[in-house]
JSON list of C-alpha atoms in Angstrom, two decimals:
[
{"chain": "V", "resi": 1, "resn": "MET", "atom": "CA", "xyz": [220.10, -114.69, 127.58]},
{"chain": "V", "resi": 2, "resn": "MET", "atom": "CA", "xyz": [221.28, -111.09, 127.98]},
{"chain": "V", "resi": 3, "resn": "THR", "atom": "CA", "xyz": [218.54, -109.88, 125.63]},
{"chain": "V", "resi": 4, "resn": "TRP", "atom": "CA", "xyz": [215.91, -111.40, 127.91]},
{"chain": "V", "resi": 5, "resn": "LEU", "atom": "CA", "xyz": [217.59, -109.90, 130.95]},
{"chain": "V", "resi": 6, "resn": "TRP", "atom": "CA", "xyz": [217.66, -106.40, 129.46]},
{"chain": "V", "resi": 7, "resn": "SER", "atom": "CA", "xyz": [214.11, -106.75, 128.18]},
{"chain": "V", "resi": 8, "resn": "GLY", "atom": "CA", "xyz": [212.96, -107.83, 131.62]},
{"chain": "V", "resi": 9, "resn": "MET", "atom": "CA", "xyz": [214.69, -104.86, 133.24]},
{"chain": "V", "resi": 10, "resn": "VAL", "atom": "CA", "xyz": [212.99, -102.46, 130.82]},
{"chain": "V", "resi": 11, "resn": "VAL", "atom": "CA", "xyz": [209.56, -104.03, 131.47]},
{"chain": "V", "resi": 12, "resn": "LEU", "atom": "CA", "xyz": [210.11, -103.88, 135.24]},
{"chain": "V", "resi": 13, "resn": "SER", "atom": "CA", "xyz": [211.17, -100.23, 134.99]},
{"chain": "V", "resi": 14, "resn": "VAL", "atom": "CA", "xyz": [208.06, -99.34, 133.00]},
{"chain": "V", "resi": 15, "resn": "LEU", "atom": "CA", "xyz": [205.81, -101.26, 135.43]},
{"chain": "V", "resi": 16, "resn": "PHE", "atom": "CA", "xyz": [207.49, -99.55, 138.38]},
{"chain": "V", "resi": 17, "resn": "GLY", "atom": "CA", "xyz": [207.06, -96.17, 136.70]},
{"chain": "V", "resi": 18, "resn": "LEU", "atom": "CA", "xyz": [203.36, -96.85, 136.07]},
{"chain": "V", "resi": 19, "resn": "ALA", "atom": "CA", "xyz": [202.78, -98.13, 139.61]},
{"chain": "V", "resi": 20, "resn": "THR", "atom": "CA", "xyz": [204.43, -95.12, 141.25]},
{"chain": "V", "resi": 21, "resn": "GLY", "atom": "CA", "xyz": [203.22, -92.53, 138.76]},
{"chain": "V", "resi": 22, "resn": "GLN", "atom": "CA", "xyz": [206.82, -91.72, 137.82]},
{"chain": "V", "resi": 23, "resn": "LEU", "atom": "CA", "xyz": [206.82, -92.96, 134.22]},
{"chain": "V", "resi": 24, "resn": "ASP", "atom": "CA", "xyz": [208.20, -89.60, 133.02]},
{"chain": "V", "resi": 25, "resn": "ALA", "atom": "CA", "xyz": [211.18, -89.92, 135.40]},
{"chain": "V", "resi": 26, "resn": "VAL", "atom": "CA", "xyz": [211.82, -93.50, 134.26]},
{"chain": "V", "resi": 27, "resn": "SER", "atom": "CA", "xyz": [211.72, -92.40, 130.60]},
{"chain": "V", "resi": 28, "resn": "GLU", "atom": "CA", "xyz": [214.04, -89.46, 131.29]},
{"chain": "V", "resi": 29, "resn": "ALA", "atom": "CA", "xyz": [216.51, -91.70, 133.16]},
{"chain": "V", "resi": 30, "resn": "ALA", "atom": "CA", "xyz": [216.47, -94.26, 130.33]},
{"chain": "V", "resi": 31, "resn": "LEU", "atom": "CA", "xyz": [217.18, -91.64, 127.68]},
{"chain": "V", "resi": 32, "resn": "SER", "atom": "CA", "xyz": [219.89, -90.01, 129.79]},
{"chain": "V", "resi": 33, "resn": "GLY", "atom": "CA", "xyz": [221.54, -93.36, 130.41]},
{"chain": "V", "resi": 34, "resn": "ALA", "atom": "CA", "xyz": [221.43, -94.26, 126.73]},
{"chain": "V", "resi": 35, "resn": "SER", "atom": "CA", "xyz": [222.96, -90.92, 125.79]},
{"chain": "V", "resi": 36, "resn": "SER", "atom": "CA", "xyz": [225.75, -91.35, 128.35]},
{"chain": "V", "resi": 37, "resn": "ALA", "atom": "CA", "xyz": [226.43, -94.90, 127.14]},
{"chain": "V", "resi": 38, "resn": "VAL", "atom": "CA", "xyz": [226.78, -93.78, 123.52]},
{"chain": "V", "resi": 39, "resn": "GLU", "atom": "CA", "xyz": [229.06, -90.88, 124.51]},
{"chain": "V", "resi": 40, "resn": "LEU", "atom": "CA", "xyz": [231.26, -93.15, 126.64]},
{"chain": "V", "resi": 41, "resn": "SER", "atom": "CA", "xyz": [231.45, -95.78, 123.88]},
{"chain": "V", "resi": 42, "resn": "LEU", "atom": "CA", "xyz": [232.48, -93.26, 121.24]},
{"chain": "V", "resi": 43, "resn": "THR", "atom": "CA", "xyz": [235.09, -91.67, 123.49]},
{"chain": "V", "resi": 44, "resn": "MET", "atom": "CA", "xyz": [236.56, -95.05, 124.40]},
{"chain": "V", "resi": 45, "resn": "ALA", "atom": "CA", "xyz": [236.52, -96.18, 120.77]},
{"chain": "V", "resi": 46, "resn": "GLY", "atom": "CA", "xyz": [238.50, -93.08, 119.79]},
{"chain": "V", "resi": 47, "resn": "VAL", "atom": "CA", "xyz": [241.13, -93.64, 122.45]},
{"chain": "V", "resi": 48, "resn": "LEU", "atom": "CA", "xyz": [241.37, -97.37, 121.66]},
{"chain": "V", "resi": 49, "resn": "CYS", "atom": "CA", "xyz": [241.80, -96.54, 117.98]},
{"chain": "V", "resi": 50, "resn": "LEU", "atom": "CA", "xyz": [244.60, -94.16, 118.91]},
{"chain": "V", "resi": 51, "resn": "TRP", "atom": "CA", "xyz": [246.42, -96.79, 120.97]},
{"chain": "V", "resi": 52, "resn": "SER", "atom": "CA", "xyz": [245.83, -99.46, 118.33]},
{"chain": "V", "resi": 53, "resn": "GLY", "atom": "CA", "xyz": [247.49, -97.10, 115.86]},
{"chain": "V", "resi": 54, "resn": "VAL", "atom": "CA", "xyz": [250.38, -96.60, 118.27]},
{"chain": "V", "resi": 55, "resn": "MET", "atom": "CA", "xyz": [250.72, -100.39, 118.55]},
{"chain": "V", "resi": 56, "resn": "GLU", "atom": "CA", "xyz": [250.74, -100.70, 114.76]},
{"chain": "V", "resi": 57, "resn": "ILE", "atom": "CA", "xyz": [253.48, -98.06, 114.52]},
{"chain": "V", "resi": 58, "resn": "MET", "atom": "CA", "xyz": [255.43, -99.96, 117.17]},
{"chain": "V", "resi": 59, "resn": "ASN", "atom": "CA", "xyz": [255.03, -103.13, 115.09]},
{"chain": "V", "resi": 60, "resn": "VAL", "atom": "CA", "xyz": [256.26, -101.40, 111.94]},
{"chain": "V", "resi": 61, "resn": "CYS", "atom": "CA", "xyz": [259.21, -99.81, 113.78]},
{"chain": "V", "resi": 62, "resn": "GLY", "atom": "CA", "xyz": [260.15, -103.12, 115.38]},
{"chain": "V", "resi": 63, "resn": "ILE", "atom": "CA", "xyz": [259.64, -101.97, 118.98]},
{"chain": "V", "resi": 64, "resn": "SER", "atom": "CA", "xyz": [257.06, -104.66, 119.76]},
{"chain": "V", "resi": 65, "resn": "GLY", "atom": "CA", "xyz": [259.31, -107.28, 118.16]},
{"chain": "V", "resi": 66, "resn": "GLY", "atom": "CA", "xyz": [262.14, -106.07, 120.36]},
{"chain": "V", "resi": 67, "resn": "LEU", "atom": "CA", "xyz": [259.94, -106.40, 123.43]},
{"chain": "V", "resi": 68, "resn": "ALA", "atom": "CA", "xyz": [259.01, -109.91, 122.34]},
{"chain": "V", "resi": 69, "resn": "ARG", "atom": "CA", "xyz": [262.71, -110.82, 121.93]},
{"chain": "V", "resi": 70, "resn": "LEU", "atom": "CA", "xyz": [263.40, -109.35, 125.36]},
{"chain": "V", "resi": 71, "resn": "PHE", "atom": "CA", "xyz": [260.84, -111.66, 126.96]},
{"chain": "V", "resi": 72, "resn": "ARG", "atom": "CA", "xyz": [261.76, -114.85, 125.10]},
{"chain": "V", "resi": 73, "resn": "PRO", "atom": "CA", "xyz": [264.45, -116.01, 127.58]},
{"chain": "V", "resi": 74, "resn": "LEU", "atom": "CA", "xyz": [262.01, -115.65, 130.49]},
{"chain": "V", "resi": 75, "resn": "LEU", "atom": "CA", "xyz": [259.20, -117.30, 128.55]},
{"chain": "V", "resi": 76, "resn": "ARG", "atom": "CA", "xyz": [261.48, -120.19, 127.56]},
{"chain": "V", "resi": 77, "resn": "ARG", "atom": "CA", "xyz": [262.10, -120.78, 131.25]},
{"chain": "V", "resi": 78, "resn": "LEU", "atom": "CA", "xyz": [258.42, -120.50, 132.22]},
{"chain": "V", "resi": 79, "resn": "LEU", "atom": "CA", "xyz": [257.06, -122.43, 129.22]},
{"chain": "V", "resi": 80, "resn": "PRO", "atom": "CA", "xyz": [259.73, -124.93, 128.12]},
{"chain": "V", "resi": 81, "resn": "GLN", "atom": "CA", "xyz": [257.34, -127.11, 126.08]},
{"chain": "V", "resi": 82, "resn": "ALA", "atom": "CA", "xyz": [255.81, -124.17, 124.22]},
{"chain": "V", "resi": 83, "resn": "SER", "atom": "CA", "xyz": [259.21, -122.67, 123.50]},
{"chain": "V", "resi": 84, "resn": "ARG", "atom": "CA", "xyz": [260.11, -125.69, 121.36]},
{"chain": "V", "resi": 85, "resn": "ASP", "atom": "CA", "xyz": [257.79, -124.37, 118.65]},
{"chain": "V", "resi": 86, "resn": "SER", "atom": "CA", "xyz": [259.00, -121.00, 117.35]},
{"chain": "V", "resi": 87, "resn": "GLU", "atom": "CA", "xyz": [255.53, -119.91, 116.17]},
{"chain": "V", "resi": 88, "resn": "THR", "atom": "CA", "xyz": [253.98, -120.66, 119.56]},
{"chain": "V", "resi": 89, "resn": "LEU", "atom": "CA", "xyz": [256.78, -118.82, 121.34]},
{"chain": "V", "resi": 90, "resn": "ALA", "atom": "CA", "xyz": [256.36, -115.86, 118.97]},
{"chain": "V", "resi": 91, "resn": "ALA", "atom": "CA", "xyz": [252.61, -115.71, 119.68]},
{"chain": "V", "resi": 92, "resn": "VAL", "atom": "CA", "xyz": [253.18, -115.94, 123.45]},
{"chain": "V", "resi": 93, "resn": "SER", "atom": "CA", "xyz": [255.89, -113.25, 123.29]},
{"chain": "V", "resi": 94, "resn": "ALA", "atom": "CA", "xyz": [253.67, -110.94, 121.24]},
{"chain": "V", "resi": 95, "resn": "ASN", "atom": "CA", "xyz": [250.79, -111.58, 123.65]},
{"chain": "V", "resi": 96, "resn": "VAL", "atom": "CA", "xyz": [252.91, -110.67, 126.67]},
{"chain": "V", "resi": 97, "resn": "SER", "atom": "CA", "xyz": [254.23, -107.57, 124.88]},
{"chain": "V", "resi": 98, "resn": "ALA", "atom": "CA", "xyz": [250.73, -106.35, 123.97]},
{"chain": "V", "resi": 99, "resn": "ASN", "atom": "CA", "xyz": [249.54, -106.94, 127.53]},
{"chain": "V", "resi": 100, "resn": "LEU", "atom": "CA", "xyz": [252.60, -105.10, 128.84]},
{"chain": "V", "resi": 101, "resn": "LEU", "atom": "CA", "xyz": [251.53, -102.09, 126.79]},
{"chain": "V", "resi": 102, "resn": "GLY", "atom": "CA", "xyz": [247.98, -102.34, 128.13]},
{"chain": "V", "resi": 103, "resn": "LEU", "atom": "CA", "xyz": [246.49, -103.36, 124.81]},
{"chain": "V", "resi": 104, "resn": "GLY", "atom": "CA", "xyz": [244.31, -106.24, 125.95]},
{"chain": "V", "resi": 105, "resn": "ASN", "atom": "CA", "xyz": [242.20, -106.07, 122.79]},
{"chain": "V", "resi": 106, "resn": "ALA", "atom": "CA", "xyz": [245.31, -106.61, 120.67]},
{"chain": "V", "resi": 107, "resn": "ALA", "atom": "CA", "xyz": [246.67, -109.25, 123.04]},
{"chain": "V", "resi": 108, "resn": "THR", "atom": "CA", "xyz": [243.59, -111.47, 123.03]},
{"chain": "V", "resi": 109, "resn": "PRO", "atom": "CA", "xyz": [243.90, -112.84, 119.45]},
{"chain": "V", "resi": 110, "resn": "LEU", "atom": "CA", "xyz": [247.60, -113.54, 120.04]},
{"chain": "V", "resi": 111, "resn": "GLY", "atom": "CA", "xyz": [246.79, -115.35, 123.29]},
{"chain": "V", "resi": 112, "resn": "ILE", "atom": "CA", "xyz": [244.11, -117.42, 121.57]},
{"chain": "V", "resi": 113, "resn": "GLN", "atom": "CA", "xyz": [246.55, -118.33, 118.79]},
{"chain": "V", "resi": 114, "resn": "ALA", "atom": "CA", "xyz": [249.19, -119.37, 121.34]},
{"chain": "V", "resi": 115, "resn": "ALA", "atom": "CA", "xyz": [246.64, -121.35, 123.39]},
{"chain": "V", "resi": 116, "resn": "ARG", "atom": "CA", "xyz": [245.42, -123.22, 120.31]},
{"chain": "V", "resi": 117, "resn": "ARG", "atom": "CA", "xyz": [248.96, -124.15, 119.37]},
{"chain": "V", "resi": 118, "resn": "MET", "atom": "CA", "xyz": [249.74, -125.22, 122.95]},
{"chain": "V", "resi": 119, "resn": "ALA", "atom": "CA", "xyz": [246.54, -127.30, 123.16]},
{"chain": "V", "resi": 120, "resn": "ARG", "atom": "CA", "xyz": [247.53, -129.53, 120.25]},
{"chain": "V", "resi": 121, "resn": "GLY", "atom": "CA", "xyz": [247.90, -133.12, 121.39]},
{"chain": "V", "resi": 122, "resn": "CYS", "atom": "CA", "xyz": [246.49, -132.46, 124.88]},
{"chain": "V", "resi": 123, "resn": "ASP", "atom": "CA", "xyz": [243.40, -134.63, 124.28]},
{"chain": "V", "resi": 124, "resn": "GLY", "atom": "CA", "xyz": [241.08, -131.98, 125.71]},
{"chain": "V", "resi": 125, "resn": "ILE", "atom": "CA", "xyz": [242.97, -131.61, 128.99]},
{"chain": "V", "resi": 126, "resn": "ALA", "atom": "CA", "xyz": [244.77, -128.35, 129.61]},
{"chain": "V", "resi": 127, "resn": "SER", "atom": "CA", "xyz": [248.47, -128.75, 130.29]},
{"chain": "V", "resi": 128, "resn": "ASP", "atom": "CA", "xyz": [250.20, -126.93, 133.13]},
{"chain": "V", "resi": 129, "resn": "GLU", "atom": "CA", "xyz": [251.82, -124.63, 130.58]},
{"chain": "V", "resi": 130, "resn": "LEU", "atom": "CA", "xyz": [248.49, -123.78, 128.97]},
{"chain": "V", "resi": 131, "resn": "CYS", "atom": "CA", "xyz": [247.09, -122.94, 132.40]},
{"chain": "V", "resi": 132, "resn": "LEU", "atom": "CA", "xyz": [250.17, -120.82, 133.06]},
{"chain": "V", "resi": 133, "resn": "LEU", "atom": "CA", "xyz": [249.59, -118.95, 129.78]},
{"chain": "V", "resi": 134, "resn": "VAL", "atom": "CA", "xyz": [246.04, -118.16, 130.88]},
{"chain": "V", "resi": 135, "resn": "VAL", "atom": "CA", "xyz": [247.38, -116.91, 134.23]},
{"chain": "V", "resi": 136, "resn": "LEU", "atom": "CA", "xyz": [250.01, -114.73, 132.52]},
{"chain": "V", "resi": 137, "resn": "ASN", "atom": "CA", "xyz": [247.43, -113.37, 130.10]},
{"chain": "V", "resi": 138, "resn": "THR", "atom": "CA", "xyz": [244.87, -112.64, 132.80]},
{"chain": "V", "resi": 139, "resn": "ALA", "atom": "CA", "xyz": [247.19, -111.15, 135.42]},
{"chain": "V", "resi": 140, "resn": "SER", "atom": "CA", "xyz": [249.49, -109.40, 132.95]},
{"chain": "V", "resi": 141, "resn": "ILE", "atom": "CA", "xyz": [251.92, -106.71, 134.05]},
{"chain": "V", "resi": 142, "resn": "GLN", "atom": "CA", "xyz": [250.98, -103.44, 132.41]},
{"chain": "V", "resi": 143, "resn": "LEU", "atom": "CA", "xyz": [253.46, -100.64, 131.95]},
{"chain": "V", "resi": 144, "resn": "LEU", "atom": "CA", "xyz": [251.01, -98.50, 130.02]},
{"chain": "V", "resi": 145, "resn": "PRO", "atom": "CA", "xyz": [247.35, -99.22, 130.91]},
{"chain": "V", "resi": 146, "resn": "ALA", "atom": "CA", "xyz": [245.83, -97.79, 127.73]},
{"chain": "V", "resi": 147, "resn": "THR", "atom": "CA", "xyz": [242.36, -99.28, 128.18]},
{"chain": "V", "resi": 148, "resn": "ILE", "atom": "CA", "xyz": [241.95, -98.07, 131.77]},
{"chain": "V", "resi": 149, "resn": "ALA", "atom": "CA", "xyz": [243.31, -94.65, 130.80]},
{"chain": "V", "resi": 150, "resn": "SER", "atom": "CA", "xyz": [240.76, -94.43, 127.99]},
{"chain": "V", "resi": 151, "resn": "VAL", "atom": "CA", "xyz": [237.92, -95.27, 130.38]},
{"chain": "V", "resi": 152, "resn": "ARG", "atom": "CA", "xyz": [239.17, -92.62, 132.81]},
{"chain": "V", "resi": 153, "resn": "ALA", "atom": "CA", "xyz": [239.52, -90.04, 130.03]},
{"chain": "V", "resi": 154, "resn": "ALA", "atom": "CA", "xyz": [236.03, -90.85, 128.75]},
{"chain": "V", "resi": 155, "resn": "ALA", "atom": "CA", "xyz": [234.68, -90.31, 132.26]},
{"chain": "V", "resi": 156, "resn": "GLY", "atom": "CA", "xyz": [236.21, -86.81, 132.29]},
{"chain": "V", "resi": 157, "resn": "CYS", "atom": "CA", "xyz": [239.47, -87.41, 134.17]},
{"chain": "V", "resi": 158, "resn": "GLN", "atom": "CA", "xyz": [242.02, -84.69, 133.38]},
{"chain": "V", "resi": 159, "resn": "THR", "atom": "CA", "xyz": [245.00, -86.93, 134.25]},
{"chain": "V", "resi": 160, "resn": "PRO", "atom": "CA", "xyz": [244.06, -90.46, 133.17]},
{"chain": "V", "resi": 161, "resn": "PHE", "atom": "CA", "xyz": [247.59, -91.84, 133.61]},
{"chain": "V", "resi": 162, "resn": "ASP", "atom": "CA", "xyz": [248.12, -90.71, 137.21]},
{"chain": "V", "resi": 163, "resn": "ILE", "atom": "CA", "xyz": [247.29, -94.24, 138.31]},
{"chain": "V", "resi": 164, "resn": "LEU", "atom": "CA", "xyz": [250.52, -95.68, 136.87]},
{"chain": "V", "resi": 165, "resn": "PRO", "atom": "CA", "xyz": [252.27, -96.51, 140.19]},
{"chain": "V", "resi": 166, "resn": "ALA", "atom": "CA", "xyz": [249.18, -98.28, 141.50]},
{"chain": "V", "resi": 167, "resn": "VAL", "atom": "CA", "xyz": [248.74, -100.19, 138.23]},
{"chain": "V", "resi": 168, "resn": "TRP", "atom": "CA", "xyz": [252.41, -101.24, 138.19]},
{"chain": "V", "resi": 169, "resn": "MET", "atom": "CA", "xyz": [252.32, -102.47, 141.77]},
{"chain": "V", "resi": 170, "resn": "SER", "atom": "CA", "xyz": [248.96, -104.26, 141.53]},
{"chain": "V", "resi": 171, "resn": "SER", "atom": "CA", "xyz": [249.79, -105.92, 138.21]},
{"chain": "V", "resi": 172, "resn": "ALA", "atom": "CA", "xyz": [253.20, -107.10, 139.47]},
{"chain": "V", "resi": 173, "resn": "LEU", "atom": "CA", "xyz": [251.55, -108.51, 142.59]},
{"chain": "V", "resi": 174, "resn": "SER", "atom": "CA", "xyz": [248.82, -110.21, 140.56]},
{"chain": "V", "resi": 175, "resn": "VAL", "atom": "CA", "xyz": [251.39, -111.87, 138.28]},
{"chain": "V", "resi": 176, "resn": "ALA", "atom": "CA", "xyz": [253.44, -113.03, 141.27]},
{"chain": "V", "resi": 177, "resn": "ALA", "atom": "CA", "xyz": [250.32, -114.42, 142.98]},
{"chain": "V", "resi": 178, "resn": "GLY", "atom": "CA", "xyz": [249.15, -116.05, 139.74]},
{"chain": "V", "resi": 179, "resn": "LEU", "atom": "CA", "xyz": [252.52, -117.70, 139.06]},
{"chain": "V", "resi": 180, "resn": "THR", "atom": "CA", "xyz": [252.69, -118.94, 142.64]},
{"chain": "V", "resi": 181, "resn": "ALA", "atom": "CA", "xyz": [249.15, -120.34, 142.51]},
{"chain": "V", "resi": 182, "resn": "ALA", "atom": "CA", "xyz": [249.80, -122.01, 139.15]},
{"chain": "V", "resi": 183, "resn": "ARG", "atom": "CA", "xyz": [252.95, -123.65, 140.52]},
{"chain": "V", "resi": 184, "resn": "VAL", "atom": "CA", "xyz": [251.19, -124.83, 143.70]},
{"chain": "V", "resi": 185, "resn": "PHE", "atom": "CA", "xyz": [248.24, -126.29, 141.76]},
{"chain": "V", "resi": 186, "resn": "SER", "atom": "CA", "xyz": [250.63, -127.93, 139.30]},
{"chain": "V", "resi": 187, "resn": "LEU", "atom": "CA", "xyz": [252.47, -129.63, 142.15]},
{"chain": "V", "resi": 188, "resn": "LEU", "atom": "CA", "xyz": [249.20, -130.69, 143.80]},
{"chain": "V", "resi": 189, "resn": "GLY", "atom": "CA", "xyz": [247.99, -132.11, 140.47]},
{"chain": "V", "resi": 190, "resn": "ARG", "atom": "CA", "xyz": [251.16, -134.18, 140.09]},
{"chain": "V", "resi": 191, "resn": "ARG", "atom": "CA", "xyz": [250.77, -135.62, 143.57]},
{"chain": "V", "resi": 192, "resn": "ARG", "atom": "CA", "xyz": [247.26, -136.83, 142.77]},
{"chain": "V", "resi": 193, "resn": "ALA", "atom": "CA", "xyz": [248.27, -138.41, 139.49]}
]
């Protein structure tokens, strides 16, 4: 689908350039945009590799495991069914820890693993806890927004981490709103059943 969309945009750009006599400007803009996209991608890839390396060092040193242990009591309270299985709880804890460090790319496989384990025996219907996991994963609190900082650095920002207070406040508010909404919808779902 996306291939057709991009192809259609290119064809429309060429037709517009021919119709207005500005084909050279359209070609120049396309090449400039492609160059900027490659530069941004390479810069972001470098920063993401750096933070993935930092996350691996944290895993080896036991820091991420410590963060996961720190969150287990809270997660046991939020997800009592999932906490009965130690592997599911470990995956959820690691997912929350990776999100906390702003490593969404590292958190995604852990979240998928936890969701698969939580979905066992649900007969294709998501449980309240599985929905809550999705909310926690989506609205995650980030102490260190590595991905956003890498985008800002790639765009030429000299101080990519100066957004920390805003990120902390907005992510805390999004988690609070998500948990509240999940609870309200859970209660409404029970009333209908």
